[in-house]
XYZ file of C-alpha atoms in Angstrom:
772
model
C 61.395 196.367 181.987
C 59.104 199.375 182.399
C 56.918 200.461 179.465
C 55.494 203.843 178.533
C 52.106 202.658 177.238
C 50.211 204.826 179.706
C 52.279 207.779 180.929
C 49.463 208.617 183.336
C 50.487 205.825 185.681
C 54.218 206.587 185.583
C 54.626 209.536 187.974
C 57.879 208.269 189.542
C 61.164 208.028 187.681
C 62.866 204.630 187.883
C 66.465 205.455 188.776
C 67.791 201.913 188.385
C 66.913 198.241 188.644
C 69.657 196.128 190.251
C 69.921 192.461 191.253
C 70.524 191.523 194.891
C 72.360 188.363 195.909
C 69.918 187.503 198.686
C 66.407 188.548 199.599
C 66.292 191.652 201.785
C 64.265 191.604 205.025
C 65.139 195.045 206.507
C 66.185 198.264 204.741
C 66.734 201.788 206.078
C 68.060 204.942 204.400
C 70.658 207.030 206.197
C 68.984 210.242 207.448
C 71.925 212.456 206.378
C 73.647 210.701 203.481
C 72.745 208.816 200.298
C 73.374 205.463 201.958
C 71.069 202.461 202.197
C 71.591 199.801 204.889
C 70.051 196.423 204.100
C 69.778 193.166 206.041
C 69.643 189.944 204.051
C 67.715 186.794 204.960
C 70.965 185.221 206.170
C 71.531 188.261 208.468
C 74.307 190.062 206.641
C 74.348 193.864 206.700
C 75.074 195.554 203.378
C 75.740 199.260 202.971
C 75.229 200.738 199.502
C 75.515 204.209 198.073
C 72.647 205.606 196.063
C 74.466 204.552 192.885
C 74.456 200.990 194.316
C 78.177 200.912 195.024
C 78.662 198.587 197.978
C 80.794 200.110 200.746
C 80.987 197.199 203.168
C 79.384 193.966 204.313
C 79.412 192.638 207.869
C 78.045 189.465 209.426
C 77.338 189.683 213.195
C 77.018 185.896 213.426
C 73.518 186.055 214.886
C 70.064 186.634 213.452
C 69.315 190.336 212.912
C 65.795 191.365 213.882
C 65.835 195.192 213.664
C 67.917 198.138 212.515
C 67.963 201.945 212.714
C 70.330 204.869 212.136
C 71.639 207.383 214.627
C 70.015 210.762 213.870
C 73.273 212.228 212.525
C 73.826 209.167 210.300
C 77.292 208.394 211.713
C 76.382 205.112 213.397
C 73.880 202.331 212.919
C 72.141 200.308 215.645
C 71.439 196.624 214.999
C 69.038 194.548 217.104
C 69.827 190.844 217.394
C 67.799 187.760 218.196
C 69.579 187.168 221.519
C 68.644 190.639 222.829
C 71.954 192.346 222.031
C 72.075 195.796 220.420
C 75.308 196.456 218.513
C 76.438 199.850 217.258
C 78.514 200.037 214.072
C 80.506 202.798 212.417
C 79.045 204.023 209.135
C 82.502 204.420 207.569
C 83.614 200.791 207.778
C 81.001 198.802 209.683
C 83.365 198.330 212.638
C 81.712 197.355 215.923
C 81.714 200.348 218.268
C 79.689 199.071 221.209
C 77.477 196.158 222.263
C 74.655 196.514 224.777
C 72.861 193.521 226.296
C 69.714 195.394 227.279
C 67.275 192.582 226.439
C 67.077 188.827 226.891
C 65.007 188.082 223.773
C 64.878 189.335 220.189
C 64.910 193.119 219.705
C 62.053 193.636 217.239
C 61.976 197.441 217.020
C 64.574 200.212 217.265
C 64.013 203.964 217.202
C 66.808 206.535 217.633
C 65.460 210.027 218.122
C 67.115 213.317 218.977
C 65.616 216.404 220.556
C 63.825 217.957 217.597
C 62.928 221.213 219.268
C 63.735 224.087 216.912
C 64.554 227.437 218.462
C 65.985 230.439 216.688
C 68.851 230.584 219.169
C 70.574 227.299 218.490
C 72.667 227.617 221.647
C 69.477 227.173 223.664
C 68.435 224.177 221.578
C 71.580 222.140 222.213
C 72.646 220.906 225.607
C 75.166 223.485 226.820
C 77.113 221.124 229.066
C 80.879 221.195 228.497
C 82.996 218.213 229.437
C 85.995 219.692 231.250
C 88.082 216.504 231.259
C 90.018 217.471 228.132
C 91.292 220.580 229.902
C 93.248 218.550 232.434
C 93.924 215.206 230.772
C 95.202 213.956 227.431
C 92.846 211.823 225.308
C 91.506 208.836 227.200
C 93.528 205.608 226.840
C 92.283 202.736 224.740
C 92.183 199.062 225.623
C 95.590 197.396 225.145
C 96.292 194.616 222.689
C 98.069 191.362 223.328
C 101.724 191.559 222.174
C 102.238 190.053 218.749
C 98.656 190.564 217.569
C 97.755 192.875 214.719
C 94.777 195.251 215.011
C 91.563 193.365 214.435
C 92.911 189.998 215.635
C 91.067 190.464 218.898
C 87.969 192.315 220.000
C 90.108 195.277 221.055
C 89.852 198.510 219.129
C 92.719 199.923 217.113
C 94.406 202.952 218.672
C 94.259 204.766 215.333
C 90.488 204.419 215.094
C 88.701 207.456 216.519
C 85.162 206.207 215.856
C 84.795 204.652 219.285
C 86.044 207.796 221.018
C 83.662 209.919 218.962
C 80.754 207.711 220.024
C 81.406 208.532 223.683
C 82.265 212.197 223.070
C 78.731 213.518 223.290
C 79.460 216.945 224.794
C 78.308 218.791 221.693
C 75.776 216.319 220.376
C 72.125 217.180 220.390
C 70.510 215.140 223.151
C 69.200 211.844 221.760
C 67.640 208.600 222.975
C 67.869 205.089 221.516
C 64.634 203.221 222.224
C 64.388 199.447 221.749
C 61.490 197.013 222.128
C 61.646 193.234 222.323
C 59.139 190.504 221.562
C 58.353 189.940 225.259
C 57.131 193.500 225.763
C 60.214 195.126 227.327
C 61.257 198.612 226.200
C 64.742 199.969 226.974
C 66.073 203.513 226.690
C 69.728 204.536 226.219
C 71.104 208.070 226.131
C 73.305 208.559 223.051
C 72.763 204.845 222.439
C 75.431 203.919 225.009
C 74.166 204.753 228.528
C 71.092 202.755 229.701
C 68.685 205.106 231.448
C 65.393 203.221 231.746
C 63.423 200.053 231.151
C 59.718 199.210 231.278
C 57.546 196.259 230.336
C 54.145 196.860 228.785
C 52.710 193.896 230.723
C 53.415 195.735 234.000
C 51.881 199.047 232.916
C 48.722 200.228 234.571
C 46.836 201.635 231.584
C 44.285 204.342 232.446
C 40.980 204.845 230.674
C 40.967 208.661 230.808
C 37.516 209.134 229.293
C 35.733 206.807 231.717
C 33.081 208.278 234.001
C 34.789 206.570 236.948
C 38.546 206.014 237.374
C 39.510 202.670 235.921
C 42.629 200.943 234.675
C 43.391 198.012 232.424
C 46.372 195.827 231.558
C 47.830 194.003 228.599
C 48.559 190.297 228.592
C 50.195 188.014 226.002
C 51.423 191.197 224.328
C 54.112 191.506 221.690
C 55.618 194.784 220.501
C 55.484 195.638 216.805
C 56.924 199.159 216.793
C 58.163 201.878 219.141
C 58.421 205.535 218.140
C 59.568 208.464 220.279
C 58.160 211.887 219.519
C 60.498 214.584 218.180
C 60.411 216.390 221.516
C 61.084 213.104 223.394
C 57.977 213.715 225.521
C 55.894 210.782 224.280
C 56.433 207.231 223.162
C 53.928 205.498 220.907
C 53.983 201.710 221.170
C 52.219 199.523 218.627
C 51.564 196.069 220.032
C 49.273 193.066 219.749
C 47.820 191.402 222.804
C 44.824 191.058 225.056
C 43.459 194.110 226.872
C 41.547 193.529 230.115
C 40.132 195.597 232.940
C 42.084 195.289 236.168
C 38.848 194.543 237.996
C 38.015 191.525 235.826
C 38.400 188.232 237.665
C 40.977 185.768 236.371
C 38.263 183.401 235.127
C 36.872 186.150 232.916
C 40.158 187.445 231.545
C 39.753 185.449 228.355
C 36.823 187.701 227.490
C 39.157 190.669 226.979
C 39.911 192.364 223.679
C 42.574 190.582 221.684
C 43.934 192.625 218.834
C 46.244 195.453 217.849
C 46.530 198.316 220.320
C 48.341 201.629 220.423
C 49.817 202.789 223.746
C 50.849 206.329 224.619
C 53.605 206.609 227.225
C 54.688 209.750 229.015
C 58.454 210.172 228.566
C 58.532 213.924 229.255
C 61.247 213.363 231.882
C 63.683 213.199 228.944
C 62.694 216.683 227.805
C 62.346 218.256 231.241
C 65.695 216.979 232.506
C 67.661 216.625 229.281
C 70.508 218.879 230.428
C 70.914 216.989 233.716
C 70.637 213.619 231.963
C 73.158 214.763 229.363
C 75.727 215.574 232.046
C 75.246 212.309 233.922
C 75.270 210.225 230.738
C 78.400 211.975 229.462
C 80.348 211.200 232.630
C 78.915 207.727 233.272
C 79.349 206.445 229.711
C 82.971 207.576 229.624
C 83.554 205.970 233.007
C 82.160 202.695 231.653
C 84.543 202.936 228.687
C 87.464 203.452 231.060
C 86.329 200.566 233.249
C 86.583 198.369 230.171
C 90.123 199.673 229.613
C 91.080 198.637 233.157
C 89.368 195.250 232.851
C 91.172 194.418 229.609
C 94.447 195.777 230.995
C 94.231 193.439 233.996
C 93.407 190.540 231.702
C 96.349 191.283 229.384
C 98.723 191.755 232.308
C 97.583 188.542 233.999
C 98.127 186.499 230.840
C 101.515 188.029 230.090
C 102.836 187.457 233.593
C 101.338 183.960 233.790
C 103.054 183.001 230.528
C 106.364 184.392 231.781
C 106.145 182.500 235.067
C 105.239 179.327 233.191
C 108.425 179.687 231.151
C 110.488 180.232 234.337
C 108.950 177.215 236.134
C 109.312 175.039 233.068
C 113.080 175.612 233.019
C 113.875 175.653 236.737
C 111.622 172.800 237.901
C 114.030 170.384 236.263
C 116.593 171.228 238.978
C 114.407 169.595 241.628
C 114.333 166.380 239.589
C 118.124 166.413 239.229
C 118.578 166.840 242.992
C 116.327 163.837 243.659
C 118.073 161.763 240.972
C 121.440 162.384 242.683
C 120.037 161.238 246.013
C 120.391 164.581 247.756
C 118.016 165.764 250.459
C 117.966 169.482 249.740
C 115.973 172.130 247.903
C 117.004 174.187 244.859
C 117.162 177.286 247.069
C 119.616 175.593 249.429
C 121.790 174.458 246.555
C 121.868 177.967 245.061
C 122.637 179.524 248.459
C 125.492 177.074 248.867
C 126.826 178.106 245.463
C 126.431 181.791 246.379
C 128.351 181.235 249.608
C 131.372 179.939 247.696
C 131.001 176.266 248.566
C 131.794 173.463 246.170
C 129.217 173.205 243.338
C 127.029 170.126 243.740
C 126.721 167.764 240.736
C 122.975 168.483 240.117
C 123.512 172.242 240.141
C 126.544 171.918 237.860
C 124.613 169.682 235.445
C 121.610 172.052 235.536
C 123.563 175.254 234.934
C 126.004 173.950 232.356
C 123.978 171.341 230.453
C 120.228 171.838 231.096
C 119.986 175.620 231.292
C 123.155 177.034 229.805
C 124.005 180.627 229.053
C 121.507 180.851 226.192
C 118.752 179.414 228.375
C 119.341 181.993 231.116
C 119.257 184.818 228.590
C 116.082 183.460 227.026
C 114.263 183.099 230.360
C 115.583 186.485 231.490
C 114.266 188.103 228.325
C 110.839 186.517 228.799
C 110.429 187.356 232.502
C 112.004 190.795 232.528
C 110.333 191.616 229.200
C 106.958 190.669 230.663
C 107.665 192.894 233.659
C 108.425 195.846 231.397
C 105.316 195.150 229.332
C 103.217 195.170 232.502
C 104.730 198.492 233.488
C 103.924 199.921 230.044
C 100.316 198.680 230.255
C 99.940 200.320 233.665
C 101.540 203.613 232.622
C 99.886 203.862 229.188
C 96.455 202.359 229.876
C 95.477 201.340 233.397
C 96.789 204.276 235.431
C 95.570 207.039 233.045
C 92.153 205.347 232.950
C 92.012 205.221 236.757
C 93.052 208.883 237.009
C 90.384 210.060 234.556
C 87.778 207.923 236.337
C 88.683 209.679 239.587
C 88.261 213.086 237.947
C 84.936 212.179 236.344
C 83.633 210.763 239.609
C 84.607 214.056 241.227
C 82.484 215.849 238.626
C 79.551 213.561 239.376
C 80.081 214.084 243.083
C 79.715 217.818 242.585
C 76.525 217.306 240.567
C 75.040 214.995 243.205
C 75.319 217.756 245.788
C 73.042 219.938 243.647
C 70.031 218.110 245.010
C 67.331 220.367 243.573
C 68.384 219.467 240.031
C 69.931 216.015 240.211
C 68.161 214.216 243.019
C 65.043 214.084 240.850
C 66.845 211.929 238.259
C 68.255 209.539 240.867
C 71.808 210.837 241.343
C 72.289 209.731 244.951
C 74.969 211.651 246.855
C 75.806 208.789 249.245
C 76.278 206.244 246.460
C 78.342 208.670 244.380
C 80.551 209.464 247.382
C 81.190 205.756 247.924
C 82.037 205.220 244.246
C 84.352 208.257 244.321
C 86.218 206.832 247.321
C 86.596 203.473 245.572
C 88.073 205.162 242.496
C 90.611 206.963 244.698
C 91.611 203.770 246.490
C 92.114 202.048 243.137
C 94.765 204.661 242.316
C 96.504 203.841 245.588
C 96.401 200.153 244.686
C 97.877 200.886 241.252
C 100.803 202.700 242.854
C 101.235 199.849 245.323
C 101.241 197.290 242.524
C 103.838 199.226 240.557
C 106.186 199.196 243.545
C 105.797 195.452 243.984
C 106.233 194.804 240.269
C 109.328 197.022 240.023
C 110.924 195.256 242.997
C 110.160 191.782 241.639
C 111.491 192.555 238.151
C 114.656 194.051 239.650
C 115.270 190.952 241.750
C 114.628 188.595 238.837
C 117.090 190.576 236.706
C 119.694 190.463 239.499
C 119.215 186.697 239.925
C 119.693 186.051 236.212
C 122.848 188.218 236.174
C 124.265 186.114 238.992
C 123.408 182.864 237.160
C 125.195 184.080 234.055
C 128.269 184.858 236.180
C 128.122 181.360 237.694
C 127.829 179.661 234.303
C 130.799 181.626 232.958
C 132.917 180.581 235.947
C 131.851 176.926 235.669
C 132.781 176.971 231.979
C 136.010 178.769 232.836
C 135.126 181.628 230.546
C 135.836 185.328 231.149
C 132.962 187.179 232.839
C 134.268 190.735 232.861
C 131.613 191.982 230.390
C 128.654 190.746 232.454
C 126.408 193.073 234.415
C 127.112 193.244 238.146
C 124.807 191.632 240.696
C 123.906 192.184 244.347
C 124.441 189.167 246.605
C 121.916 190.364 249.195
C 119.198 190.608 246.553
C 120.017 187.090 245.383
C 119.494 185.837 248.950
C 116.169 187.691 249.169
C 115.092 186.283 245.809
C 115.895 182.693 246.817
C 114.082 183.032 250.133
C 110.940 184.864 249.013
C 110.585 184.813 245.217
C 112.032 181.602 243.823
C 108.967 179.484 244.596
C 106.485 182.312 245.203
C 104.823 184.861 242.944
C 103.809 188.132 244.664
C 102.686 189.696 241.342
C 100.080 187.113 240.348
C 97.718 187.659 243.348
C 97.455 191.362 242.490
C 96.133 190.536 239.026
C 93.632 187.834 239.952
C 90.705 187.565 242.328
C 91.854 185.669 245.381
C 90.116 184.481 248.530
C 93.364 184.855 250.484
C 93.832 188.367 251.817
C 97.164 190.164 251.739
C 98.448 190.662 255.267
C 99.973 194.146 255.606
C 102.392 194.971 258.376
C 100.728 196.272 261.524
C 102.615 199.566 261.502
C 101.306 200.517 258.044
C 97.782 199.437 258.988
C 97.875 201.603 262.105
C 98.997 204.620 260.076
C 96.105 204.145 257.657
C 93.624 204.028 260.549
C 95.059 207.283 261.864
C 94.665 208.913 258.452
C 90.952 208.051 258.403
C 90.369 210.628 261.130
C 91.501 213.360 258.746
C 88.656 212.511 256.365
C 88.550 211.788 252.661
C 88.063 208.045 252.988
C 86.704 205.515 255.458
C 87.957 202.164 254.126
C 90.833 200.833 256.234
C 90.915 197.341 254.762
C 92.057 198.198 251.255
C 95.627 197.091 252.114
C 94.318 193.530 252.472
C 92.902 193.528 248.945
C 94.613 192.933 245.633
C 94.424 195.213 242.618
C 91.906 192.920 240.894
C 89.708 192.789 244.010
C 89.847 196.568 244.339
C 88.769 196.949 240.742
C 85.879 194.554 241.324
C 84.676 196.569 244.320
C 84.981 199.831 242.401
C 83.015 198.434 239.469
C 80.314 197.169 241.838
C 80.015 200.598 243.487
C 79.651 202.234 240.066
C 76.893 199.832 239.052
C 75.037 200.574 242.266
C 75.404 204.340 241.812
C 74.321 204.324 238.147
C 71.418 201.960 238.826
C 69.637 204.684 240.803
C 69.098 207.030 237.802
C 68.075 204.001 235.734
C 65.473 202.950 238.322
C 64.272 206.498 238.976
C 63.694 207.315 235.312
C 62.012 203.941 234.717
C 59.445 204.674 237.426
C 58.597 208.063 235.933
C 57.572 206.687 232.538
C 53.856 205.952 232.774
C 51.157 204.989 230.337
C 48.747 207.850 229.589
C 46.324 206.331 227.101
C 45.449 203.295 225.027
C 43.828 203.169 221.603
C 42.349 199.768 220.662
C 42.636 199.640 216.855
C 41.322 196.372 215.427
C 40.586 192.844 216.549
C 42.678 189.800 215.733
C 41.723 186.117 215.832
C 42.149 184.661 219.306
C 44.297 181.903 217.786
C 47.080 184.450 217.330
C 47.340 185.123 221.051
C 50.898 185.507 222.320
C 52.131 185.407 218.709
C 53.632 188.486 217.128
C 51.454 189.738 214.297
C 53.455 191.073 211.368
C 51.495 193.811 209.624
C 52.809 196.935 207.873
C 53.026 199.755 210.428
C 54.524 203.234 210.216
C 54.635 205.950 212.880
C 56.039 209.427 212.343
C 55.669 212.982 213.573
C 55.085 215.973 211.316
C 55.723 219.541 212.322
C 52.590 221.424 213.241
C 52.895 224.786 211.482
C 50.139 226.292 213.641
C 52.215 226.098 216.838
C 55.524 227.452 218.083
C 58.228 226.378 220.483
C 58.547 229.625 222.340
C 57.854 228.120 225.761
C 57.572 224.879 227.623
C 53.801 225.141 227.589
C 53.731 224.730 223.823
C 56.603 222.316 223.191
C 54.363 219.237 223.352
C 52.157 220.584 220.571
C 54.902 221.251 218.034
C 54.405 217.919 216.234
C 51.428 215.901 215.060
C 51.642 212.152 215.292
C 50.548 210.073 212.280
C 50.021 206.342 212.750
C 49.492 204.268 209.626
C 48.850 200.533 209.587
C 47.268 197.788 207.548
C 44.298 195.900 208.929
C 45.020 192.283 207.941
C 42.621 190.292 205.843
C 42.096 187.721 208.604
C 41.097 190.374 211.129
C 37.900 189.466 212.964
C 36.567 192.968 212.387
C 34.508 193.900 209.347
C 37.060 196.439 208.099
C 39.567 193.906 206.785
C 42.005 194.724 203.975
C 41.887 198.393 204.837
C 44.598 200.840 205.776
C 43.980 202.877 208.876
C 45.534 206.277 209.508
C 45.112 208.115 212.802
C 46.537 211.417 213.920
C 46.692 213.595 217.049
C 46.594 210.584 219.358
C 49.097 212.128 221.767
C 47.090 215.380 221.904
C 43.645 213.859 222.347
C 43.907 213.720 226.144
C 44.599 217.376 226.796
C 42.616 218.957 223.971
C 39.673 216.726 223.084
C 37.235 218.716 225.168
C 38.709 222.118 224.344
C 39.876 222.231 220.748
C 37.871 220.139 218.330
C 40.641 220.443 215.754
C 43.109 218.744 218.092
C 40.983 215.708 218.921
C 41.833 212.203 217.737
C 41.119 211.789 214.042
C 41.241 208.765 211.780
C 40.431 207.570 208.305
C 40.067 204.158 206.711
C 41.363 203.556 203.197
C 40.056 200.542 201.332
C 42.747 198.845 199.243
C 41.693 198.541 195.573
C 40.079 195.255 194.589
C 42.583 192.646 193.501
C 45.400 194.113 195.600
C 46.724 193.776 199.137
C 49.138 195.997 201.024
C 52.683 194.643 201.287
C 54.213 197.577 203.157
C 53.667 201.255 203.794
C 55.653 204.247 204.960
C 54.776 207.746 206.057
C 56.607 210.236 203.889
C 57.393 213.933 204.198
C 54.721 216.649 204.210
C 52.005 214.276 205.344
C 52.236 211.813 202.477
C 51.769 208.049 202.733
C 53.563 205.686 200.363
C 51.755 202.366 199.802
C 53.207 199.241 198.212
C 50.487 196.994 196.791
C 50.665 193.514 195.294
C 48.174 191.739 193.083
C 46.315 189.090 195.061
C 45.486 186.849 192.094
C 49.084 186.039 191.106
C 49.806 182.357 190.536
C 52.960 182.411 192.674
C 54.846 184.724 194.952
C 57.295 185.718 192.229
C 54.801 186.244 189.405
C 52.299 189.024 188.929
C 52.559 192.777 189.144
C 52.393 195.434 191.804
C 52.189 199.172 192.199
C 53.426 201.978 194.405
C 51.004 204.704 195.406
C 51.337 208.041 197.203
C 48.372 209.436 199.113
C 48.306 212.996 200.457
C 47.185 212.799 204.089
C 45.880 216.368 204.184
C 43.432 215.543 201.405
C 41.932 212.561 203.237
C 38.511 212.873 204.891
C 39.650 212.449 208.497
C 36.826 211.868 210.958
C 36.931 212.851 214.616
C 36.810 209.753 216.840
C 34.763 210.106 220.029
C 36.702 208.539 222.903
C 34.875 206.111 225.136
C 35.807 205.089 228.659
C 34.864 201.519 227.833
C 37.766 199.545 226.431
C 35.425 196.960 224.910
C 35.171 199.152 221.831
C 37.356 199.020 218.743
C 37.736 202.683 217.853
C 38.131 202.148 214.096
C 34.855 200.241 213.904
C 33.218 203.647 214.161
C 34.565 204.425 210.664
C 33.226 201.387 208.840
C 30.429 203.452 207.245
C 32.799 206.171 206.010
C 35.548 204.144 204.348
C 37.383 205.919 201.537
C 38.014 203.652 198.528
C 41.381 204.087 196.850
C 41.291 203.985 193.057
C 44.339 203.413 190.936
C 43.182 205.844 188.279
C 42.670 208.681 190.766
C 45.833 208.435 192.832
C 49.520 208.998 192.184
C 50.428 205.467 191.120
C 53.405 203.735 189.529
C 52.958 200.245 188.123
C 55.785 197.786 188.830
C 56.160 194.771 186.495
C 57.225 192.519 189.389
C 55.650 190.995 192.452
C 57.171 192.860 195.415
C 57.931 191.991 199.013
C 58.553 193.976 202.187
C 60.383 196.099 203.160
C 59.658 199.431 201.496
C 62.561 201.795 202.203
C 61.659 205.466 201.816
C 64.047 208.386 202.336
C 62.200 211.582 203.173
C 65.367 213.681 203.004
C 66.358 212.395 199.543
C 62.923 211.823 198.069
C 63.578 208.265 196.934
C 62.045 204.841 197.578
C 63.677 201.435 197.276
C 61.378 198.536 196.392
C 62.435 194.883 196.498
C 60.995 192.464 193.976
C 60.287 188.857 194.880
C 62.830 187.809 192.233
C 65.727 189.335 194.193
C 65.852 192.709 192.512
C 66.066 196.212 193.963
C 64.239 199.057 192.222
C 64.926 202.656 193.257
C 62.376 205.334 192.331
C 62.533 209.112 192.544
C 59.452 210.216 194.462
C 59.892 213.986 194.087
C 59.121 214.868 190.491
C 60.331 218.441 190.913
C 63.879 217.260 191.665
C 66.038 216.863 188.567
C 68.525 214.520 190.190
C 69.498 212.987 193.469
C 73.081 213.722 194.380
C 75.437 210.997 195.433
C 77.045 212.877 198.268
C 79.409 211.384 200.748
């Protein structure tokens, strides 16, 4: 273990050294609690307390490629190899939501909330109040199949409020989940659940703002390494590797472009400027999508229940047709039953069917299945489907009101025409629900009456008393035999069908007359089933919500590019894995008193390792740049706000394994010995460098992209020395990742021999609490 031979190199207290069952590839500390989420090589997610007590383990079943926490620490986002982003509850790891925003591996996730700090906190938070709770009880949850315990299906448990809390964002600080995939696509989701934009770095027209003449360039064969939203949500920094070319360069000359690591600056100020409007739309739309899922699952559950019940009925009663044929009769089961109902002599097949094949117990069993399924369908409608449809109608009414405020909401793509159409569809769905309930109630009543009559017949055939049986209606039995015995009017309502329902002409004419009074324009809804109506409503919602998505996507533009260092051309189109860290520190010299100053409240720090095989002559160095997002507006006005950078040369005999920007402008470096005989042998060290003490150099910006900006610093490289810095020796060879918690002042280091070492970084803190 650790030794105290030289106290000078032991500035950090080793809290504990624990074994891990599998090598860790991703690790992130919870921003609010003493919790560490880790991803193993076999893609299991482990959640540990600071004292290393494991809380839960989950296995998504697919390769995990990225991970990040929600800003309040109550949920965790997991990026998967197939492009899915799953959200999990911090309390138990339960899946809260899955988003299929990408088609390839999600390599970077960043969840950022509006970090603007104003003395009046009521101004800082979005002040939008969701009024739905004033008029409706809590939203219904998706139903479960009868007989299944919670957790047996993908449906959520009614007693679990985590999912509802995820969608209840009325009083959350506005936040954005940003995700980048290996093909260069970047997606944005409000509160992590409502998609609001998507761009691809290959399609960006990248300006060269310092050029003497207007010029643009583009990236090709690019792969994203990291995405990081600024605290004010106004800028997005994208670290990527690829080839940068002028737009004017002919295709034959494109191979002469700059292949290497580049830093892009995207303008995402639409999130800050319209955060209140986006909050309102996202709140309504995300809840509507939750309720749509409730209706979809309800229809699926109802369809299966009714289908199973009808299968049981057919299975029993189809045998009567075989008996009629076996006895050489030329009649149908309906005719035989009608003959029995009319008081005629009972035919041998009917007698054999009722007394021997079906029997009293068989009738009761089939009656229980069919009538029970009918009651279950009614409960699903009353407890899940209908309340969901009603709340959807109310929320669409809220959105309809917002869409009419064109000066505020037209700019974010809330189209009044599309919202009106979606609102009408939600209203018609309620009409279809009521229509379905009438049909279902009538069918169940007639089935129950038919079974009561059969029981009476069986009692009489067996010469048993039938005084205790429920009465029946002969007219309803006739109607059942004519229209329901071999037909199923309920099933078409629950399934998509190409055959339209033919309403009576009188009802259709009345509907056409009602159109003239306004409120709706669709006269053909009586020809559609409940499932078809739901499909049309869902399609209208997608069309309406696609407009904000498209509008916001178009307003996110690239403002600047910073070519960092060259890479060998052989690595083209291949993701380069180098330690990278991007963070934003508060700029004490500025305030947030007005919109004009909000963009200058934070200073961006970008730290990265220049790999040893880089084609530049600054290999095995660590580059740190700052004020990249301010260099455009201030480089010619304020010298102090121009782009600055510094190169740190890694000590001889070491190479950088990982790095992380820490609080108060500190950089934590994890270094391994390069001369170790194997990956698991040798030693390493952890070093903290104070950024404010580094000799940052102002970088003149050039309009020519054929210039690696950091090459300008090759003559002013600062050499790191182990004896001069804050260093802790580690008696193990270490591997990435380095997990640093700025709020708790701790760092978790993973040794190559499957061990986890947790160090206290803040020497002035006596202890780190193990809070919940």
